[in-house]
Short mmCIF file of C-alpha atoms in Angstrom, two decimals:
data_model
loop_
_atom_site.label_atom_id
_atom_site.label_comp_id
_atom_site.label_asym_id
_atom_site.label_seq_id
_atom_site.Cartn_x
_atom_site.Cartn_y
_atom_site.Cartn_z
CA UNK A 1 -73.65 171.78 -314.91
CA UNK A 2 -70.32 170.22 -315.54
CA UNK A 3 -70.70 166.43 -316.57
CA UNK A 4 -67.94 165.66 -313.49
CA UNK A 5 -70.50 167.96 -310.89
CA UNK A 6 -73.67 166.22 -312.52
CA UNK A 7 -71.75 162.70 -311.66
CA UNK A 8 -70.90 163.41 -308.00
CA UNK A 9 -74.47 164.91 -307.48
CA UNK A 10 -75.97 161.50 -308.58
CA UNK A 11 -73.53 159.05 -306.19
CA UNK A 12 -74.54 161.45 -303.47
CA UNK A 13 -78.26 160.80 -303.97
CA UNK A 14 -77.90 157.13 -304.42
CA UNK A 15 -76.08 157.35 -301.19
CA UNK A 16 -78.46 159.11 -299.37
CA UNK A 17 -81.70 156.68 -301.05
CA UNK A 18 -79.68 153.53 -300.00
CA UNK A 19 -78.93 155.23 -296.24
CA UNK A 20 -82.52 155.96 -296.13
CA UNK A 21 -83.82 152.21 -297.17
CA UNK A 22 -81.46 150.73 -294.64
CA UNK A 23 -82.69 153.15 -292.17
CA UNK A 24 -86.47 152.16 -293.06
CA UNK A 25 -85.82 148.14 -293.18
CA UNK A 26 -83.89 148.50 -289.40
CA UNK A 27 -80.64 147.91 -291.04
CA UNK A 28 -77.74 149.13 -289.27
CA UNK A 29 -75.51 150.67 -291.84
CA UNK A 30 -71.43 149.23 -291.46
CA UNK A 31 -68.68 149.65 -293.07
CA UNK A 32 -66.98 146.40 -292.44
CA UNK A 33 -67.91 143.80 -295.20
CA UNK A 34 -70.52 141.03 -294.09
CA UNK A 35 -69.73 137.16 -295.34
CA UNK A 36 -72.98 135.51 -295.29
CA UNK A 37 -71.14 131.83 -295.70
CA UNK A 38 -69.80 129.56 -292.75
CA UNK A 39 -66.39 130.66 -291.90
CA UNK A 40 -64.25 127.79 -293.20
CA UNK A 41 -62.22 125.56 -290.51
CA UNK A 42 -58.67 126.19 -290.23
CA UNK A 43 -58.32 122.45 -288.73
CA UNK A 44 -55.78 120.31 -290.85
CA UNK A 45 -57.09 116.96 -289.52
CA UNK A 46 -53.74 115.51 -290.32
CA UNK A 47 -52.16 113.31 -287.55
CA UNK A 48 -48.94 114.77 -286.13
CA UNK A 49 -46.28 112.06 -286.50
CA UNK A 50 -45.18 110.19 -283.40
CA UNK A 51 -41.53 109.57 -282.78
CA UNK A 52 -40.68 105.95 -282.02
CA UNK A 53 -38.02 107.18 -279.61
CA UNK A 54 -40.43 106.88 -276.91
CA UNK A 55 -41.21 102.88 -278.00
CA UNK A 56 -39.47 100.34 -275.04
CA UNK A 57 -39.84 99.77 -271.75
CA UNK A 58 -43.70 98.85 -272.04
CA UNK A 59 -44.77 101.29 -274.02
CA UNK A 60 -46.05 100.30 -278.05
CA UNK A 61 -47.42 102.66 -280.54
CA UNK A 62 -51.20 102.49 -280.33
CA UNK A 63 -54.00 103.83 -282.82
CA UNK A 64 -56.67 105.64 -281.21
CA UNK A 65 -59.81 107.86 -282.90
CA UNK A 66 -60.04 111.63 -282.12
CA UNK A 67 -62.78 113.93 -283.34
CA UNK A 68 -61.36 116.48 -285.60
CA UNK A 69 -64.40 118.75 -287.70
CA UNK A 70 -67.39 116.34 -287.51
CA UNK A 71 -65.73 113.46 -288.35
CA UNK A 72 -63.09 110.73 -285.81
CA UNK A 73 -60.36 109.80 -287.49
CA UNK A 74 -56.91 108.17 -286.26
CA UNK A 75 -53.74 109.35 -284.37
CA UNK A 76 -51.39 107.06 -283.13
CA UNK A 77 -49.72 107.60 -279.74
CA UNK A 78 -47.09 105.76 -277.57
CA UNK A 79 -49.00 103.94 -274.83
CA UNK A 80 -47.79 102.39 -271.68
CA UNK A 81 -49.23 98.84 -271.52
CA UNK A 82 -49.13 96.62 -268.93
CA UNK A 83 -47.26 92.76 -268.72
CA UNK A 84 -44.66 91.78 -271.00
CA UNK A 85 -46.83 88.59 -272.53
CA UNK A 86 -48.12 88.66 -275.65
CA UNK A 87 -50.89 88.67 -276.70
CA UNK A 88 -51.91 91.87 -275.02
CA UNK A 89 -54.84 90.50 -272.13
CA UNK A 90 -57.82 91.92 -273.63
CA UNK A 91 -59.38 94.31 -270.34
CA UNK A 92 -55.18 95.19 -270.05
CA UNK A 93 -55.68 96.73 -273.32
CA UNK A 94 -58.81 98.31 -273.55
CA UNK A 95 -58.16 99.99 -270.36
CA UNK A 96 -54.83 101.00 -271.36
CA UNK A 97 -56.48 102.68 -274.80
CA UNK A 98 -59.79 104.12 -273.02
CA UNK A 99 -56.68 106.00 -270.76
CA UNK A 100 -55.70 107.37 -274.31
CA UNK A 101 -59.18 108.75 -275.06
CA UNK A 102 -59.30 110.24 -271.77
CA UNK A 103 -56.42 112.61 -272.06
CA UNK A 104 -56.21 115.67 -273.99
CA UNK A 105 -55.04 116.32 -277.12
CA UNK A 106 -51.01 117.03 -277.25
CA UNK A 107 -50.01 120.17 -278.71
CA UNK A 108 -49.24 119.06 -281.68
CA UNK A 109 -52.77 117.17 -282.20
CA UNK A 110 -54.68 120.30 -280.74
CA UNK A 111 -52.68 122.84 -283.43
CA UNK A 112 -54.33 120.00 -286.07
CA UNK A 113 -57.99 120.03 -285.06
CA UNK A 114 -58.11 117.37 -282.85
CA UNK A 115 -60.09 116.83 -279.39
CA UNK A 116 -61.60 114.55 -277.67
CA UNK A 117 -65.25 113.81 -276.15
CA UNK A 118 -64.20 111.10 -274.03
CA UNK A 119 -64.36 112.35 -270.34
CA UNK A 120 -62.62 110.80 -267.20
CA UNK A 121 -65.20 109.46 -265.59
CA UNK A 122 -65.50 106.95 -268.12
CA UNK A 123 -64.15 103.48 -267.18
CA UNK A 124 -64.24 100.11 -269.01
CA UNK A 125 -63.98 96.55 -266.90
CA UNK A 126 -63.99 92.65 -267.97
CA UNK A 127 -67.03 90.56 -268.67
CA UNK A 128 -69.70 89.88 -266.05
CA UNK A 129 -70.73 86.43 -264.75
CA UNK A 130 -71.99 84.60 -268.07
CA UNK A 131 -71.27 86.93 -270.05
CA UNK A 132 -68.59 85.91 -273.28
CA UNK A 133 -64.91 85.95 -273.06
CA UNK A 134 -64.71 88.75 -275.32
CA UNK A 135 -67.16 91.55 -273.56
CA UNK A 136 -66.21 94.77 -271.91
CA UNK A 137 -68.54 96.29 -269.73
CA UNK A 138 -68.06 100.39 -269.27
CA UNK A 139 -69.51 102.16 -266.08
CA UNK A 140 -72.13 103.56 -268.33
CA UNK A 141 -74.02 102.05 -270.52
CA UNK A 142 -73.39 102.67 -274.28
CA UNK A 143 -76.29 104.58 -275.26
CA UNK A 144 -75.98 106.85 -272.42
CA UNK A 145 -72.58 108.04 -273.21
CA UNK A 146 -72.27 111.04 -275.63
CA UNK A 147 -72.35 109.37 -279.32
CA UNK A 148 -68.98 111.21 -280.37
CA UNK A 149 -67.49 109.41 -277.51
CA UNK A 150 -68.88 106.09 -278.26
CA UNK A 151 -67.66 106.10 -281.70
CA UNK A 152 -64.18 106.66 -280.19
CA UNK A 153 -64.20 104.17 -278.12
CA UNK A 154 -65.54 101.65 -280.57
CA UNK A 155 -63.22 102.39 -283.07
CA UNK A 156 -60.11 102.62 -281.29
CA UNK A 157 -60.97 98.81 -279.55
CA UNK A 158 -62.12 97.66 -283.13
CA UNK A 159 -58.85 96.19 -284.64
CA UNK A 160 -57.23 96.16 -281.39
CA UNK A 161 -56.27 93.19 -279.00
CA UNK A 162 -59.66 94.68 -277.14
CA UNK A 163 -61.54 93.52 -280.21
CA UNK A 164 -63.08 89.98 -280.70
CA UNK A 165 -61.73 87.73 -283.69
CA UNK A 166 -64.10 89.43 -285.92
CA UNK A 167 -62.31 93.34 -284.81
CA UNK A 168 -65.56 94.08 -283.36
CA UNK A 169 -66.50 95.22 -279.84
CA UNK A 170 -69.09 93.60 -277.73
CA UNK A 171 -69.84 96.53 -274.91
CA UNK A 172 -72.56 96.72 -272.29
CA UNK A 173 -72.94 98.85 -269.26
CA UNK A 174 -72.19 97.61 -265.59
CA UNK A 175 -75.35 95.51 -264.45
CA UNK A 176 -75.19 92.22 -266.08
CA UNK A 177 -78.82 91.60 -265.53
CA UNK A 178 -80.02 94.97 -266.52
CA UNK A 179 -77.70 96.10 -269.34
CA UNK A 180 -77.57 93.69 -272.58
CA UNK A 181 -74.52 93.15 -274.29
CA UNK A 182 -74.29 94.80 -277.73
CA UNK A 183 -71.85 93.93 -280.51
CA UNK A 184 -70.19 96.94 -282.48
CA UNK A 185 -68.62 97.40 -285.68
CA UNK A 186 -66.48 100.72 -286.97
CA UNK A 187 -67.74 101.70 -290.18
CA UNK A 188 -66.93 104.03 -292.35
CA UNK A 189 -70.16 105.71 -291.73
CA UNK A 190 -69.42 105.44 -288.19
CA UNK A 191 -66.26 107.22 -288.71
CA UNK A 192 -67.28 109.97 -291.13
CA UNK A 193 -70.92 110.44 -289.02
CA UNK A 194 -70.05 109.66 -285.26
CA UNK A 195 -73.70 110.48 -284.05
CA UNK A 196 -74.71 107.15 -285.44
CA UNK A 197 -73.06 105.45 -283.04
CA UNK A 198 -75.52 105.28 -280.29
CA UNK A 199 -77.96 102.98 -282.41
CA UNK A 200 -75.61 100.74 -284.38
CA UNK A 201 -75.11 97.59 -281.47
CA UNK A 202 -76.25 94.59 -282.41
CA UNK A 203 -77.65 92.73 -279.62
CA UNK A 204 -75.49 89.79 -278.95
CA UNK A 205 -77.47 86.53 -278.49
#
């Protein structure tokens, strides 16, 4: 036998063994090349830039968080806020920023990864009888939201005019006698692990 024949006789065997141990393991045989790994994310996470065209008549350019991958990480939009006084009146703003969260992604934020968890249901009011100056009370109370969406909302109120003088957020839910006011930092953590965002209030005194 010719060296070539003896060759193709012994790829056709190996073909047939390997056919016949896929068969015997339940392997379907394909033809189309299997990737074991996680498919990688095609999401730039890089904020689209916002033209300050649309600035006047009310509206200010605003820093809010989006969730982009696993992480939240900032996008700044043109926001329509109420009164001409400044400083911003501190339920004005956060209500004027939760509005942000609520709506989805533009175009240009969606082609980059970004979305949002925040839902429209979700609504934020002023403090409660007794409660301090600086408090916000949502609909909800914090640990019941979704954490991605609580780490949005914390973050884009921390360093705002919704923030108290230490850019933190003091948050509760809408019964003043049943839901305690928690105080709430953004963190790097916070920012780069959202989930954590359910248990990190501090109970404020």
């Amino acid at each position: 036998m010719r060296p070539r024949a003896t060759r193709r006789a012994a790829a056709l065997l190996l073909t047939v063994v390997v056919a016949l141990l896929a068969a015997g393991c339940g392997i379907r045989g394909t033809s189309v090349p299997v990737d074991a790994g996680a498919a990688p994310s095609r999401a730039s996470c890089r904020a689209p830039e916002t033209g300050r065209a649309a600035e006047g008549a009310g509206r200010i350019s605003v820093r809010i968080y989006l969730l982009c991958t696993s992480r939240i990480l900032s996008v700044n939009r043109n926001a329509q806020l109420p009164g001409k006084k400044a400083p911003i009146e501190r339920v004005a703003a956060a209500r004027a920023l939760l509005e942000q969260l609520r709506q989805p992604p533009t175009a240009a934020e969606s082609s980059a990864g970004f979305s949002t968890a925040v839902e429209d249901w979700v609504t934020v009011s002023g403090p409660a009888k007794g409660d301090p100056d600086e408090a916000l009370r949502l609909n909800r109370p914090p640990e019941e939201l979704p954490s991605y969406a609580l780490a949005q909302i914390i973050c884009t109120f921390a360093g705002s005019a919704a923030a108290d003088e230490q850019n933190k957020v003091v948050l509760g839910g809408p019964e003043s006698d049943r839901d305690p006011l928690k105080r709430y930092e953004c963190t790097e953590e916070m920012r780069s692990r959202p989930e954590v965002a359910v248990n990190s209030g501090v109970l404020v005194s």
